[in-house]
C-alpha positions as MATLAB code, in Angstrom:
seq = 'MSARFEEIDWRPTAMGDISLRRRRDPASGNDVYEVKLGDEFLMSSLFTAGEIALTELGLAELPDTELDVVVGGLGLGYTAEAALNDPRVRSLTVVETLAEVIDWHQRGLVPLGARLASDPRCRLVQGDFFAMAADSRGLDPKEPGRRFHAILLDVDHSPRHVLHPRHAALYQPAGLRALAEHLHPDGVFALWSNDPPDKQFSSVLTEVFPQSAAHVVDFDNPLQGGTSTNTVYVARTEPGRP';
ca = [
     176.797  333.970   32.373;
     177.922  336.098   35.317;
     179.472  339.551   34.991;
     183.238  339.645   34.555;
     183.597  341.291   37.971;
     181.216  342.001   40.843;
     181.690  343.215   44.392;
     179.001  341.170   46.111;
     179.356  342.712   49.563;
     181.473  345.254   51.406;
     181.331  345.921   55.138;
     183.368  347.896   57.680;
     184.410  345.652   60.591;
     186.526  345.933   63.732;
     189.391  344.302   61.814;
     189.059  346.589   58.786;
     186.909  346.752   55.671;
     186.008  343.319   54.355;
     184.727  342.613   50.872;
     183.441  339.618   48.934;
     184.129  339.709   45.205;
     183.357  337.461   42.273;
     185.259  337.533   38.999;
     185.270  335.367   35.932;
     188.533  333.510   35.332;
     189.443  334.199   31.682;
     191.288  330.889   31.317;
     188.563  328.548   32.563;
     185.469  330.718   32.335;
     184.605  329.760   35.927;
     183.588  332.163   38.670;
     186.280  332.828   41.282;
     185.245  334.109   44.712;
     187.706  336.253   46.659;
     187.726  337.828   50.111;
     189.757  340.938   50.908;
     190.440  342.586   54.258;
     191.382  346.146   53.452;
     193.834  345.862   50.557;
     194.954  342.363   51.536;
     193.655  339.192   49.885;
     192.550  336.679   52.538;
     191.287  333.804   50.444;
     190.254  332.713   46.976;
     188.181  329.839   45.648;
     190.963  329.394   43.084;
     193.240  327.999   45.803;
     191.545  325.506   48.118;
     193.935  322.541   48.242;
     195.543  323.657   51.498;
     192.220  324.260   53.234;
     190.934  320.823   52.216;
     194.233  319.152   53.156;
     193.980  320.746   56.601;
     190.868  318.674   57.265;
     191.998  315.522   55.523;
     195.422  315.406   57.187;
     193.990  316.267   60.585;
     191.151  313.768   60.564;
     193.325  311.025   59.046;
     195.014  310.754   62.451;
     191.765  309.823   64.207;
     190.083  306.413   64.667;
     187.031  305.168   62.834;
     184.541  306.462   65.414;
     182.067  309.334   65.595;
     183.915  312.642   65.761;
     183.170  316.097   67.146;
     185.187  318.710   65.271;
     185.855  322.436   65.559;
     186.982  324.593   62.657;
     188.465  327.963   63.530;
     187.802  330.338   60.643;
     184.890  329.941   58.222;
     186.197  331.830   55.197;
     184.730  330.418   51.991;
     183.925  327.159   53.788;
     186.267  324.631   52.153;
     187.784  323.337   55.404;
     184.330  322.951   56.918;
     182.905  321.235   53.825;
     185.771  318.740   53.822;
     184.906  317.880   57.418;
     181.254  317.309   56.529;
     182.375  315.029   53.700;
     183.928  312.704   56.296;
     181.174  310.280   57.396;
     182.734  309.968   60.864;
     181.955  313.605   61.691;
     178.799  313.745   63.780;
     179.095  317.416   64.787;
     180.950  320.389   63.357;
     181.284  323.707   65.179;
     182.686  326.510   63.025;
     183.912  329.535   64.979;
     184.174  332.724   62.936;
     185.075  336.158   64.299;
     183.208  338.166   61.679;
     179.425  337.960   61.676;
     179.563  339.322   58.131;
     181.259  336.142   56.874;
     178.645  333.936   58.554;
     175.959  336.099   56.945;
     177.433  335.459   53.486;
     176.956  331.737   54.006;
     173.500  331.998   55.503;
     172.356  334.184   52.612;
     173.896  331.877   50.006;
     176.256  334.526   48.636;
     179.156  332.035   48.451;
     179.090  328.667   46.655;
     179.249  326.478   49.784;
     176.960  328.614   51.931;
     173.753  326.666   51.441;
     175.521  323.349   52.088;
     177.040  324.452   55.381;
     174.045  326.411   56.629;
     171.607  323.555   55.965;
     173.599  320.551   57.259;
     172.165  319.598   60.673;
     175.618  318.513   61.874;
     177.071  321.978   61.283;
     176.711  325.023   63.540;
     178.164  328.423   62.639;
     179.212  330.314   65.785;
     180.187  333.984   65.816;
     183.034  334.467   68.263;
     186.725  335.177   68.744;
     188.373  331.775   68.356;
     191.596  332.947   70.008;
     189.858  334.308   73.096;
     187.662  331.214   73.331;
     190.645  328.861   72.989;
     192.346  330.623   75.908;
     189.225  330.411   78.086;
     188.365  327.343   80.178;
     184.768  327.620   78.943;
     186.088  326.622   75.531;
     184.881  326.664   71.961;
     181.182  325.843   72.308;
     179.136  328.630   73.932;
     176.225  326.215   74.407;
     178.312  323.666   76.341;
     181.104  325.213   78.431;
     184.059  322.894   78.937;
     183.145  320.671   75.991;
     186.001  318.691   74.446;
     186.497  317.772   70.805;
     188.315  315.112   68.822;
     189.851  317.640   66.439;
     190.459  321.387   66.243;
     191.300  322.628   62.734;
     192.540  326.214   62.524;
     192.779  328.381   59.389;
     192.732  332.077   60.277;
     196.203  333.638   60.200;
     198.619  333.541   57.286;
     201.051  331.647   59.524;
     202.188  331.576   63.168;
     204.597  334.408   62.284;
     202.192  336.430   60.132;
     198.997  336.972   62.105;
     195.964  339.046   61.193;
     195.821  340.665   64.645;
     198.524  340.992   67.325;
     196.334  339.302   69.938;
     196.409  336.083   67.891;
     200.145  335.625   68.452;
     199.727  334.268   71.997;
     198.047  331.102   70.718;
     201.227  330.020   68.946;
     203.277  330.060   72.158;
     203.478  327.114   74.605;
     200.960  328.595   77.062;
     198.440  329.294   74.289;
     198.760  325.825   72.818;
     198.422  324.210   76.261;
     195.178  326.101   76.825;
     193.919  325.001   73.408;
     194.888  321.371   74.091;
     192.604  321.386   77.129;
     189.655  321.500   74.721;
     190.706  318.214   73.073;
     189.975  314.641   74.079;
     192.893  312.317   74.816;
     194.536  311.404   71.497;
     192.847  314.463   70.001;
     194.243  316.395   67.047;
     195.164  320.020   66.556;
     195.832  320.879   62.903;
     196.904  324.270   61.583;
     197.086  325.734   58.054;
     199.987  328.038   57.176;
     200.875  329.870   54.005;
     204.590  329.762   54.925;
     207.068  326.894   54.551;
     207.559  324.632   57.601;
     208.810  326.717   60.506;
     211.371  324.958   62.716;
     210.789  327.374   65.592;
     207.036  326.765   65.617;
     207.575  323.017   65.248;
     209.735  323.193   68.376;
     206.940  324.973   70.218;
     204.520  322.225   69.181;
     206.824  319.554   70.605;
     206.795  321.326   73.965;
     203.043  320.818   74.225;
     202.120  317.789   72.112;
     203.840  314.383   72.262;
     203.378  313.921   68.500;
     203.568  316.558   65.768;
     204.548  316.861   62.125;
     204.617  319.463   59.358;
     203.159  318.417   55.991;
     203.901  320.343   52.784;
     200.899  320.582   50.431;
     201.670  321.238   46.751;
     199.121  322.753   44.371;
     199.040  324.286   40.906;
     199.200  328.078   40.793;
     197.742  329.312   37.477;
     198.321  332.956   38.414;
     202.057  332.629   38.942;
     202.630  329.480   36.913;
     204.119  326.301   38.305;
     203.484  324.929   41.778;
     202.954  326.656   45.122;
     202.888  325.185   48.619;
     201.126  325.502   51.949;
     202.020  323.822   55.226;
     199.693  321.842   57.475;
     200.863  321.134   61.019;
     199.254  318.149   62.761;
     199.727  317.538   66.485;
     198.156  315.023   68.903;
     197.461  315.154   72.607;
     198.569  312.386   74.946;
     196.469  309.207   74.932;
     194.491  308.701   78.093;
     195.024  312.265   79.329;
     192.419  312.942   82.028;
];
């Protein structure tokens, strides 16, 4: 049985000190993995429904053909794993700002690390997703200008609560238009948010994408009791866009 609490790794980064912790949940006896940036909790393996729903809701909009997918933000890997569980996905590019997080997966320090690092369809890319999305060279350093069928983003807490001020530009019309250039016609942009549906951001989406919707994802919250929610936004580019 694992120790009740262990700090597996701690690193200083450009965004602040990041740490990977494992603790034993007293209710279930299972190990819970948590990531903190400074004093702020970023993610927990106790709450993964929203991350998985991000993939499932996003890819549900796409046809039954081979798909090339980008995930922005690796984290503990649940969004990426859900993509690999979809048999239509032929390639998955995961863009993660922090090399330290990629290293956790490659070293098998997190539960899904070995799965993601060993799947030949999956490539872990260290880079600034927000800068890459704004650049015409795009989200695949090996193939500038490459387009994808889906871009799934889970980095910031929400469009209003970002981890770094430079991220905010993506959630404006110009930032979303630049991102949409990396999608095929009828491609999907899906975004996870920890906040309730935001009418202002939904309005911004409608300026750029002809179709968009906000989905509320309910999940049990054993820490607070009762049910909590996340939001997943799903937007599609125009069909037949050159």
